[in-house]
Amino acid sequence: MTSRDSIRVAGLIATGAALLASIGDLLLLHVAHLGPEDCGIARMACWPQLLTGHYLGVLTIPLYGIGYWQVSRGLGISDWRARWVFALGAYAGALGGAVHGLTALIIRASPADPNAPGDPFAALAPYVPYLLPLWLLLGLLALTGSALFVIVILTTRTGYPRWFAFANPVVLAALVSLATLPAPVLASYVIPAAPNLVHILFFGASTVVLWQADTR
């Protein structure tokens, strides 16, 4: 397999992984939105969806590292900033898989009836120190990696056109989230799942752009 073929295959694998991870996210969110009449108080009736969503994310989000390897090749392997885009993206993918799995466990532990006596968030409080710092770290990794991605494209000759600098995951997530705000029900699914949903667009567009560049 040539280097060009490897770059194309990497993009297809990463795009597929992002698609499966997004389905996993949406399944977890679906279960989180269901009430006791659908899942039972302990959510036992929803365990197939919960387990499916859990494993779809845990097993595929780490594959984002393959996608960021492709992106680094598009940016130029000789550029140290491109290597950092790969390193940050790969680490974020590994961390994202852990966060996804922890989120599934928290949904399983959360009360299915928000109208039950007592504070419905009391059962979730012990999990906040485990999840919130990881979310903050993922946000920092995304911001840093996207900033480097933009700088490299705008200051160096790469395999991407200049406009592609603004197709980075942070900008895409912001645009997708803003677009769904007028529809609260849709936003309640899209915004939490945006980190994975936008990687379908990011890896898919990267693959198409580099594929077309190779055929010119």
mmCIF file of C-alpha atoms in Angstrom:
data_model
loop_
_atom_site.group_PDB
_atom_site.id
_atom_site.type_symbol
_atom_site.label_atom_id
_atom_site.label_comp_id
_atom_site.label_asym_id
_atom_site.label_seq_id
_atom_site.Cartn_x
_atom_site.Cartn_y
_atom_site.Cartn_z
ATOM 1 C CA MET A 1 0.000 0.000 0.000
ATOM 2 C CA THR A 2 1.393 3.386 -0.993
ATOM 3 C CA SER A 3 1.564 6.407 1.294
ATOM 4 C CA ARG A 4 -1.280 7.980 -0.697
ATOM 5 C CA ASP A 5 -3.437 4.882 -0.192
ATOM 6 C CA SER A 6 -2.641 4.843 3.526
ATOM 7 C CA ILE A 7 -3.790 8.451 3.872
ATOM 8 C CA ARG A 8 -7.068 7.663 2.118
ATOM 9 C CA VAL A 9 -7.741 4.518 4.157
ATOM 10 C CA ALA A 10 -6.927 6.369 7.372
ATOM 11 C CA GLY A 11 -9.494 9.022 6.515
ATOM 12 C CA LEU A 12 -12.187 6.454 5.741
ATOM 13 C CA ILE A 13 -11.519 4.581 8.983
ATOM 14 C CA ALA A 14 -11.624 7.772 11.049
ATOM 15 C CA THR A 15 -14.814 9.008 9.376
ATOM 16 C CA GLY A 16 -16.495 5.657 10.020
ATOM 17 C CA ALA A 17 -15.294 5.698 13.618
ATOM 18 C CA ALA A 18 -16.754 9.183 14.142
ATOM 19 C CA LEU A 19 -20.067 8.033 12.668
ATOM 20 C CA LEU A 20 -20.276 5.036 15.019
ATOM 21 C CA ALA A 21 -19.189 7.132 18.002
ATOM 22 C CA SER A 22 -21.913 9.668 17.205
ATOM 23 C CA ILE A 23 -24.516 6.908 17.094
ATOM 24 C CA GLY A 24 -23.210 5.794 20.483
ATOM 25 C CA ASP A 25 -23.577 9.333 21.830
ATOM 26 C CA LEU A 26 -27.133 9.631 20.567
ATOM 27 C CA LEU A 27 -28.089 6.282 22.100
ATOM 28 C CA LEU A 28 -26.747 7.375 25.502
ATOM 29 C CA LEU A 29 -28.591 10.681 25.247
ATOM 30 C CA HIS A 30 -31.785 8.887 24.226
ATOM 31 C CA VAL A 31 -31.626 6.713 27.331
ATOM 32 C CA ALA A 32 -30.841 9.749 29.500
ATOM 33 C CA HIS A 33 -33.991 11.473 28.207
ATOM 34 C CA LEU A 34 -36.310 8.521 28.843
ATOM 35 C CA GLY A 35 -38.466 8.397 31.953
ATOM 36 C CA PRO A 36 -39.278 5.545 34.361
ATOM 37 C CA GLU A 37 -42.252 4.471 32.251
ATOM 38 C CA ASP A 38 -39.793 3.565 29.475
ATOM 39 C CA CYS A 39 -36.710 2.394 31.352
ATOM 40 C CA GLY A 40 -37.871 1.597 34.862
ATOM 41 C CA ILE A 41 -36.607 3.422 37.935
ATOM 42 C CA ALA A 42 -33.190 1.752 37.715
ATOM 43 C CA ARG A 43 -33.041 1.984 33.885
ATOM 44 C CA MET A 44 -32.862 -1.799 33.626
ATOM 45 C CA ALA A 45 -35.277 -1.889 30.671
ATOM 46 C CA CYS A 46 -32.897 0.288 28.650
ATOM 47 C CA TRP A 47 -29.668 -1.636 29.242
ATOM 48 C CA PRO A 48 -29.391 -2.891 25.601
ATOM 49 C CA GLN A 49 -29.375 0.686 24.257
ATOM 50 C CA LEU A 50 -27.094 1.833 27.059
ATOM 51 C CA LEU A 51 -24.568 -0.950 26.515
ATOM 52 C CA THR A 52 -24.644 -0.508 22.740
ATOM 53 C CA GLY A 53 -24.066 3.226 23.057
ATOM 54 C CA HIS A 54 -21.313 2.620 25.595
ATOM 55 C CA TYR A 55 -19.312 0.210 23.447
ATOM 56 C CA LEU A 56 -19.844 2.086 20.176
ATOM 57 C CA GLY A 57 -18.089 5.092 21.684
ATOM 58 C CA VAL A 58 -15.454 3.384 23.808
ATOM 59 C CA LEU A 59 -14.241 1.210 20.946
ATOM 60 C CA THR A 60 -14.273 3.830 18.176
ATOM 61 C CA ILE A 61 -13.332 7.233 19.632
ATOM 62 C CA PRO A 62 -9.696 6.144 20.198
ATOM 63 C CA LEU A 63 -9.523 5.546 16.420
ATOM 64 C CA TYR A 64 -9.595 9.320 15.973
ATOM 65 C CA GLY A 65 -5.831 9.071 16.325
ATOM 66 C CA ILE A 66 -5.785 7.492 12.856
ATOM 67 C CA GLY A 67 -7.713 10.459 11.500
ATOM 68 C CA TYR A 68 -5.351 12.944 13.080
ATOM 69 C CA TRP A 69 -2.436 11.019 11.595
ATOM 70 C CA GLN A 70 -4.006 11.653 8.185
ATOM 71 C CA VAL A 71 -4.503 15.333 9.033
ATOM 72 C CA SER A 72 -0.864 15.672 10.062
ATOM 73 C CA ARG A 73 0.179 14.262 6.695
ATOM 74 C CA GLY A 74 -2.033 16.783 4.955
ATOM 75 C CA LEU A 75 -0.433 19.580 6.970
ATOM 76 C CA GLY A 76 3.086 18.361 6.232
ATOM 77 C CA ILE A 77 5.007 15.837 8.298
ATOM 78 C CA SER A 78 8.121 18.040 8.334
ATOM 79 C CA ASP A 79 6.287 20.755 10.295
ATOM 80 C CA TRP A 80 6.622 20.270 14.053
ATOM 81 C CA ARG A 81 3.225 21.908 14.538
ATOM 82 C CA ALA A 82 1.624 19.233 12.362
ATOM 83 C CA ARG A 83 3.147 16.564 14.592
ATOM 84 C CA TRP A 84 1.618 18.297 17.618
ATOM 85 C CA VAL A 85 -1.800 18.366 15.925
ATOM 86 C CA PHE A 86 -1.488 14.589 15.586
ATOM 87 C CA ALA A 87 -0.280 14.103 19.167
ATOM 88 C CA LEU A 88 -2.996 16.288 20.680
ATOM 89 C CA GLY A 89 -5.720 14.713 18.531
ATOM 90 C CA ALA A 90 -4.599 11.162 19.303
ATOM 91 C CA TYR A 91 -4.451 11.862 23.043
ATOM 92 C CA ALA A 92 -7.871 13.528 22.931
ATOM 93 C CA GLY A 93 -9.271 10.461 21.163
ATOM 94 C CA ALA A 94 -7.939 8.122 23.834
ATOM 95 C CA LEU A 95 -9.250 10.395 26.572
ATOM 96 C CA GLY A 96 -12.577 10.808 24.793
ATOM 97 C CA GLY A 97 -13.159 7.053 24.827
ATOM 98 C CA ALA A 98 -12.695 7.031 28.613
ATOM 99 C CA VAL A 99 -15.040 10.004 29.037
ATOM 100 C CA HIS A 100 -17.685 8.306 26.894
ATOM 101 C CA GLY A 101 -17.539 5.149 29.002
ATOM 102 C CA LEU A 102 -17.729 7.108 32.250
ATOM 103 C CA THR A 103 -20.712 9.052 30.921
ATOM 104 C CA ALA A 104 -22.541 5.797 30.215
ATOM 105 C CA LEU A 105 -21.958 4.664 33.795
ATOM 106 C CA ILE A 106 -23.215 7.979 35.164
ATOM 107 C CA ILE A 107 -26.386 7.738 33.069
ATOM 108 C CA ARG A 108 -26.879 4.204 34.409
ATOM 109 C CA ALA A 109 -26.509 5.498 37.975
ATOM 110 C CA SER A 110 -28.716 8.566 37.534
ATOM 111 C CA PRO A 111 -32.356 8.485 38.673
ATOM 112 C CA ALA A 112 -34.742 7.748 35.825
ATOM 113 C CA ASP A 113 -37.513 9.838 37.381
ATOM 114 C CA PRO A 114 -36.561 13.529 37.684
ATOM 115 C CA ASN A 115 -39.788 14.127 39.641
ATOM 116 C CA ALA A 116 -38.915 11.654 42.388
ATOM 117 C CA PRO A 117 -38.746 13.068 45.946
ATOM 118 C CA GLY A 118 -35.426 14.669 46.823
ATOM 119 C CA ASP A 119 -32.744 16.291 44.708
ATOM 120 C CA PRO A 120 -32.388 14.359 41.404
ATOM 121 C CA PHE A 121 -28.813 15.634 41.069
ATOM 122 C CA ALA A 122 -27.723 14.390 44.499
ATOM 123 C CA ALA A 123 -26.981 10.928 43.103
ATOM 124 C CA LEU A 124 -24.759 12.463 40.419
ATOM 125 C CA ALA A 125 -22.702 14.722 42.687
ATOM 126 C CA PRO A 126 -20.075 12.064 43.551
ATOM 127 C CA TYR A 127 -19.289 11.630 39.841
ATOM 128 C CA VAL A 128 -18.637 15.299 39.048
ATOM 129 C CA PRO A 129 -14.958 15.264 40.167
ATOM 130 C CA TYR A 130 -14.349 12.288 37.882
ATOM 131 C CA LEU A 131 -15.982 13.725 34.757
ATOM 132 C CA LEU A 132 -15.734 17.520 34.810
ATOM 133 C CA PRO A 133 -11.892 17.773 34.829
ATOM 134 C CA LEU A 134 -11.744 15.394 31.872
ATOM 135 C CA TRP A 135 -14.238 17.503 29.919
ATOM 136 C CA LEU A 136 -12.200 20.612 30.653
ATOM 137 C CA LEU A 137 -9.011 18.879 29.520
ATOM 138 C CA LEU A 138 -10.706 17.720 26.308
ATOM 139 C CA GLY A 139 -11.795 21.290 25.650
ATOM 140 C CA LEU A 140 -8.235 22.542 26.150
ATOM 141 C CA LEU A 141 -6.846 19.867 23.817
ATOM 142 C CA ALA A 142 -9.433 20.728 21.154
ATOM 143 C CA LEU A 143 -8.718 24.450 21.367
ATOM 144 C CA THR A 144 -4.945 23.974 21.225
ATOM 145 C CA GLY A 145 -5.025 21.452 18.389
ATOM 146 C CA SER A 146 -7.488 23.508 16.334
ATOM 147 C CA ALA A 147 -5.433 26.673 16.850
ATOM 148 C CA LEU A 148 -2.292 24.924 15.596
ATOM 149 C CA PHE A 149 -4.268 23.506 12.656
ATOM 150 C CA VAL A 150 -5.385 27.015 11.670
ATOM 151 C CA ILE A 151 -1.917 28.528 12.065
ATOM 152 C CA VAL A 152 -0.222 25.870 9.945
ATOM 153 C CA ILE A 153 -2.704 26.172 7.061
ATOM 154 C CA LEU A 154 -2.653 29.971 7.060
ATOM 155 C CA THR A 155 1.125 30.319 7.293
ATOM 156 C CA THR A 156 2.460 27.328 5.344
ATOM 157 C CA ARG A 157 1.844 25.567 2.060
ATOM 158 C CA THR A 158 -0.093 22.387 2.902
ATOM 159 C CA GLY A 159 -2.286 19.840 1.183
ATOM 160 C CA TYR A 160 -5.354 21.851 2.250
ATOM 161 C CA PRO A 161 -6.782 25.039 0.730
ATOM 162 C CA ARG A 162 -6.687 28.112 2.978
ATOM 163 C CA TRP A 163 -10.430 28.040 3.655
ATOM 164 C CA PHE A 164 -10.087 24.609 5.252
ATOM 165 C CA ALA A 165 -8.435 26.256 8.269
ATOM 166 C CA PHE A 166 -11.918 27.280 9.402
ATOM 167 C CA ALA A 167 -13.290 23.737 9.057
ATOM 168 C CA ASN A 168 -11.552 22.711 12.277
ATOM 169 C CA PRO A 169 -13.453 20.823 15.024
ATOM 170 C CA VAL A 170 -13.878 23.814 17.374
ATOM 171 C CA VAL A 171 -15.418 26.066 14.726
ATOM 172 C CA LEU A 172 -17.609 23.243 13.404
ATOM 173 C CA ALA A 173 -18.846 22.404 16.924
ATOM 174 C CA ALA A 174 -19.713 26.051 17.568
ATOM 175 C CA LEU A 175 -21.600 26.364 14.273
ATOM 176 C CA VAL A 176 -23.517 23.109 14.724
ATOM 177 C CA SER A 177 -24.460 24.011 18.295
ATOM 178 C CA LEU A 178 -25.628 27.512 17.347
ATOM 179 C CA ALA A 179 -27.676 26.145 14.451
ATOM 180 C CA THR A 180 -29.695 23.894 16.777
ATOM 181 C CA LEU A 181 -30.396 26.450 19.532
ATOM 182 C CA PRO A 182 -33.803 27.480 18.053
ATOM 183 C CA ALA A 183 -34.932 23.841 18.433
ATOM 184 C CA PRO A 184 -34.408 22.897 22.126
ATOM 185 C CA VAL A 185 -35.267 19.218 21.693
ATOM 186 C CA LEU A 186 -32.806 18.853 18.813
ATOM 187 C CA ALA A 187 -30.202 20.900 20.682
ATOM 188 C CA SER A 188 -30.469 18.587 23.713
ATOM 189 C CA TYR A 189 -29.111 15.803 21.519
ATOM 190 C CA VAL A 190 -26.845 17.628 19.062
ATOM 191 C CA ILE A 191 -24.923 19.898 21.450
ATOM 192 C CA PRO A 192 -23.733 17.132 23.838
ATOM 193 C CA ALA A 193 -22.903 14.915 20.846
ATOM 194 C CA ALA A 194 -21.256 17.733 18.854
ATOM 195 C CA PRO A 195 -17.628 16.712 19.633
ATOM 196 C CA ASN A 196 -18.198 13.426 17.795
ATOM 197 C CA LEU A 197 -20.699 14.646 15.198
ATOM 198 C CA VAL A 198 -18.325 17.321 13.895
ATOM 199 C CA HIS A 199 -15.539 14.768 13.494
ATOM 200 C CA ILE A 200 -17.666 13.049 10.848
ATOM 201 C CA LEU A 201 -17.529 16.326 8.919
ATOM 202 C CA PHE A 202 -13.893 17.059 9.763
ATOM 203 C CA PHE A 203 -12.408 13.676 8.862
ATOM 204 C CA GLY A 204 -14.775 13.245 5.920
ATOM 205 C CA ALA A 205 -13.947 16.648 4.452
ATOM 206 C CA SER A 206 -10.218 16.122 5.058
ATOM 207 C CA THR A 207 -10.371 12.831 3.189
ATOM 208 C CA VAL A 208 -12.228 14.360 0.243
ATOM 209 C CA VAL A 209 -9.905 17.370 0.007
ATOM 210 C CA LEU A 210 -6.705 15.301 0.156
ATOM 211 C CA TRP A 211 -8.161 12.707 -2.226
ATOM 212 C CA GLN A 212 -8.952 15.392 -4.804
ATOM 213 C CA ALA A 213 -5.546 16.998 -4.331
ATOM 214 C CA ASP A 214 -3.889 13.663 -5.130
ATOM 215 C CA THR A 215 -5.842 13.247 -8.372
ATOM 216 C CA ARG A 216 -4.917 16.642 -9.821
#
